[in-house]
Amino acid sequence: AIDRLPASEREVLALRYQQGLSYPEIGAVIGAGPAATKQRTWRALQRLRALVGGEEARCASATTTAARACRSTSRRGSAASS
């Protein structure tokens, strides 16, 4: 499922969870501040969760922006598997 994420989202997840970098360290690598890095990481995790399964429940409980991202991800996945 992680292979279906955009490269920028795979990168932040790899830096955070494989390399163990902090948000400020990741921000230095990708050219963003710690708050933006934390938000990008959260969004990447939301998309990954949607790809893995249960996207309807997660989308319903997400904030408006995240729900839109979640729904658009699940639509692309449905179209790709058709």
XYZ file of N, CA, C and O in Angstrom:
328
model
N 0.818 -1.202 0.000
C 0.000 0.000 0.000
C 0.861 1.265 0.000
O 0.502 2.248 -0.620
N 1.986 1.217 0.683
C 2.827 2.424 0.770
C 3.350 2.822 -0.605
O 3.565 4.008 -0.867
N 3.500 1.854 -1.489
C 3.973 2.158 -2.846
C 2.975 2.998 -3.631
O 3.339 3.640 -4.598
N 1.714 3.006 -3.200
C 0.684 3.779 -3.899
C 0.622 5.229 -3.426
O -0.097 6.031 -4.014
N 1.358 5.572 -2.366
C 1.397 6.956 -1.892
C 2.283 7.795 -2.811
O 3.231 7.277 -3.404
N 2.017 9.106 -2.888
C 2.931 9.988 -3.619
C 4.336 9.940 -2.993
O 4.481 9.688 -1.793
N 5.337 10.190 -3.792
C 6.729 10.119 -3.327
C 6.979 11.016 -2.112
O 7.696 10.622 -1.181
N 6.392 12.216 -2.102
C 6.621 13.130 -0.976
C 6.072 12.556 0.329
O 6.662 12.736 1.394
N 4.954 11.830 0.252
C 4.378 11.226 1.450
C 5.179 10.007 1.884
O 5.385 9.785 3.081
N 5.651 9.226 0.927
C 6.518 8.088 1.275
C 7.778 8.582 1.958
O 8.249 7.984 2.929
N 8.298 9.710 1.466
C 9.531 10.258 2.027
C 9.361 10.649 3.492
O 10.176 10.266 4.325
N 8.306 11.411 3.820
C 8.152 11.832 5.217
C 7.912 10.636 6.124
O 8.421 10.602 7.254
N 7.165 9.644 5.662
C 6.937 8.461 6.488
C 8.228 7.673 6.699
O 8.498 7.204 7.809
N 9.023 7.549 5.659
C 10.295 6.837 5.783
C 11.244 7.569 6.737
O 11.880 6.941 7.591
N 11.320 8.882 6.594
C 12.204 9.649 7.469
C 11.761 9.558 8.929
O 12.586 9.446 9.833
N 10.458 9.581 9.146
C 9.933 9.543 10.514
C 10.017 8.147 11.124
O 10.506 7.979 12.230
N 9.527 7.152 10.413
C 9.359 5.831 11.017
C 10.457 4.829 10.691
O 10.659 3.893 11.458
N 11.179 5.005 9.608
C 12.301 4.114 9.314
C 13.607 4.698 9.832
O 14.421 3.982 10.398
N 13.796 6.010 9.623
C 15.029 6.651 10.057
C 14.949 7.182 11.488
O 15.960 7.476 12.094
N 13.725 7.377 11.992
C 13.547 7.852 13.360
C 13.855 9.327 13.556
O 14.176 9.753 14.669
N 13.740 10.125 12.488
C 14.036 11.552 12.599
C 12.899 12.295 13.291
O 11.736 11.900 13.212
N 13.258 13.392 13.942
C 12.254 14.260 14.572
C 11.625 15.137 13.498
O 12.140 15.251 12.379
N 10.520 15.793 13.861
C 9.871 16.683 12.896
C 10.793 17.822 12.450
O 10.847 18.128 11.255
N 11.537 18.465 13.358
C 12.481 19.499 12.888
C 13.556 18.944 11.947
O 13.928 19.595 10.964
N 14.022 17.719 12.213
C 15.032 17.108 11.344
C 14.443 16.791 9.964
O 15.086 17.038 8.940
N 13.236 16.263 9.948
C 12.583 15.978 8.670
C 12.354 17.283 7.913
O 12.586 17.362 6.705
N 11.911 18.314 8.624
C 11.689 19.615 8.011
C 12.940 20.149 7.329
O 12.863 20.735 6.247
N 14.084 19.946 7.971
C 15.347 20.398 7.374
C 15.629 19.652 6.074
O 16.142 20.233 5.115
N 15.279 18.386 6.025
C 15.511 17.577 4.823
C 14.580 17.999 3.685
O 15.004 18.137 2.534
N 13.295 18.221 4.018
C 12.314 18.501 2.962
C 12.068 19.991 2.743
O 11.303 20.378 1.870
N 12.689 20.832 3.564
C 12.537 22.273 3.391
C 11.235 22.826 3.922
O 10.620 23.687 3.293
N 10.796 22.314 5.068
C 9.553 22.777 5.689
C 9.769 22.917 7.186
O 10.700 22.338 7.744
N 8.906 23.672 7.825
C 8.983 23.841 9.269
C 8.461 22.611 9.991
O 7.806 21.747 9.396
N 8.711 22.515 11.296
C 8.262 21.361 12.069
C 6.737 21.167 12.047
O 6.253 20.039 11.943
N 5.974 22.255 12.137
C 4.511 22.132 12.137
C 4.008 21.603 10.792
O 3.144 20.715 10.746
N 4.536 22.120 9.706
C 4.139 21.652 8.377
C 4.549 20.192 8.175
O 3.803 19.403 7.587
N 5.705 19.841 8.699
C 6.188 18.468 8.589
C 5.288 17.516 9.353
O 4.938 16.439 8.866
N 4.878 17.916 10.545
C 3.978 17.081 11.347
C 2.646 16.897 10.630
O 2.087 15.803 10.579
N 2.138 17.974 10.023
C 0.877 17.899 9.288
C 1.008 16.983 8.066
O 0.128 16.165 7.790
N 2.102 17.106 7.331
C 2.315 16.250 6.155
C 2.392 14.779 6.562
O 1.878 13.909 5.866
N 3.060 14.526 7.683
C 3.179 13.152 8.173
C 1.809 12.604 8.535
O 1.455 11.482 8.173
N 1.001 13.408 9.233
C -0.345 12.982 9.626
C -1.193 12.681 8.398
O -1.881 11.663 8.339
N -1.133 13.548 7.413
C -1.919 13.333 6.183
C -1.461 12.083 5.445
O -2.277 11.334 4.909
N -0.150 11.859 5.412
C 0.371 10.658 4.758
C -0.120 9.404 5.485
O -0.499 8.418 4.849
N -0.146 9.448 6.807
C -0.662 8.314 7.579
C -2.145 8.089 7.308
O -2.597 6.950 7.196
N -2.907 9.170 7.197
C -4.332 9.053 6.894
C -4.543 8.381 5.533
O -5.394 7.509 5.390
N -3.777 8.794 4.544
C -3.911 8.180 3.212
C -3.512 6.711 3.257
O -4.156 5.866 2.634
N -2.444 6.405 3.975
C -1.990 5.023 4.077
C -3.058 4.165 4.755
O -3.362 3.069 4.300
N -3.642 4.684 5.819
C -4.723 3.950 6.492
C -5.894 3.706 5.541
O -6.496 2.630 5.542
N -6.211 4.706 4.738
C -7.304 4.564 3.778
C -6.982 3.497 2.739
O -7.856 2.736 2.331
N -5.728 3.428 2.327
C -5.324 2.420 1.353
C -5.360 1.018 1.947
O -5.708 0.063 1.263
N -5.012 0.916 3.203
C -4.963 -0.388 3.851
C -6.368 -0.923 4.108
O -6.615 -2.101 4.028
N -7.287 -0.037 4.394
C -8.656 -0.488 4.586
C -9.386 0.338 5.617
O -8.799 1.073 6.391
N -10.682 0.227 5.593
C -11.508 0.946 6.544
C -11.596 2.426 6.278
O -11.822 3.208 7.189
N -11.434 2.838 5.013
C -11.405 4.253 4.709
C -12.710 4.963 5.045
O -12.695 6.129 5.422
N -13.825 4.290 4.969
C -15.094 4.955 5.254
C -15.169 5.419 6.697
O -15.550 6.550 6.976
N -14.793 4.590 7.633
C -14.846 4.955 9.048
C -13.848 6.057 9.354
O -14.146 7.002 10.085
N -12.669 5.962 8.800
C -11.650 6.970 9.075
C -12.008 8.305 8.426
O -11.787 9.358 8.989
N -12.552 8.266 7.216
C -12.933 9.493 6.530
C -14.058 10.189 7.275
O -14.074 11.414 7.384
N -14.983 9.425 7.783
C -16.128 10.010 8.480
C -15.703 10.737 9.737
O -16.289 11.753 10.113
N -14.661 10.252 10.411
C -14.245 10.872 11.664
C -13.149 11.920 11.471
O -12.772 12.595 12.419
N -12.652 12.080 10.258
C -11.563 13.026 9.997
C -12.096 14.454 9.895
O -13.280 14.682 9.695
N -11.175 15.410 10.024
C -11.538 16.807 9.827
C -11.931 17.018 8.372
O -11.681 16.173 7.522
N -12.529 18.145 8.061
C -13.029 18.412 6.715
C -11.940 18.260 5.656
O -12.120 17.573 4.663
N -10.792 18.896 5.858
C -9.708 18.829 4.875
C -9.194 17.405 4.736
O -9.014 16.902 3.633
N -8.970 16.751 5.870
C -8.466 15.384 5.830
C -9.491 14.439 5.214
O -9.132 13.516 4.493
N -10.769 14.673 5.484
C -11.814 13.826 4.914
C -11.836 13.944 3.394
O -11.985 12.949 2.689
N -11.666 15.166 2.887
C -11.614 15.352 1.434
C -10.426 14.589 0.852
O -10.555 13.908 -0.166
N -9.273 14.696 1.502
C -8.080 13.993 1.023
C -8.301 12.487 1.079
O -7.939 11.759 0.160
N -8.924 12.048 2.138
C -9.200 10.630 2.315
C -10.137 10.124 1.220
O -9.893 9.091 0.607
N -11.213 10.850 0.981
C -12.171 10.445 -0.049
C -11.534 10.459 -1.437
O -11.768 9.567 -2.237
N -10.711 11.467 -1.730
C -10.099 11.517 -3.057
C -9.125 10.363 -3.235
O -9.016 9.801 -4.316
N -8.441 9.968 -2.169
C -7.533 8.833 -2.235
C -8.303 7.549 -2.497
O -7.924 6.752 -3.333
N -9.424 7.379 -1.790
C -10.181 6.143 -1.974
C -10.818 6.090 -3.371
O -10.929 5.021 -3.950
N -11.217 7.227 -3.931
C -11.761 7.236 -5.284
C -10.711 6.829 -6.302
O -10.971 6.066 -7.205
N -9.493 7.369 -6.145
C -8.420 7.009 -7.076
C -8.129 5.523 -6.983
O -7.905 4.876 -7.971
N -8.105 4.981 -5.755
C -7.852 3.562 -5.574
C -8.930 2.714 -6.212
O -8.648 1.680 -6.811
N -10.190 3.140 -6.100
C -11.294 2.397 -6.705
C -11.203 2.426 -8.216
O -11.419 1.417 -8.869
N -10.861 3.567 -8.773
C -10.751 3.700 -10.223
C -9.587 2.855 -10.743
O -9.676 2.254 -11.793
N -8.495 2.818 -9.969
C -7.321 2.062 -10.399
C -7.574 0.568 -10.382
O -7.048 -0.173 -11.196
N -8.425 0.113 -9.429
C -8.666 -1.327 -9.350
C -9.790 -1.784 -10.268
O -10.064 -2.950 -10.390
N -10.471 -0.867 -10.947
C -11.576 -1.231 -11.844
C -11.069 -1.712 -13.176
O -10.057 -1.398 -13.641
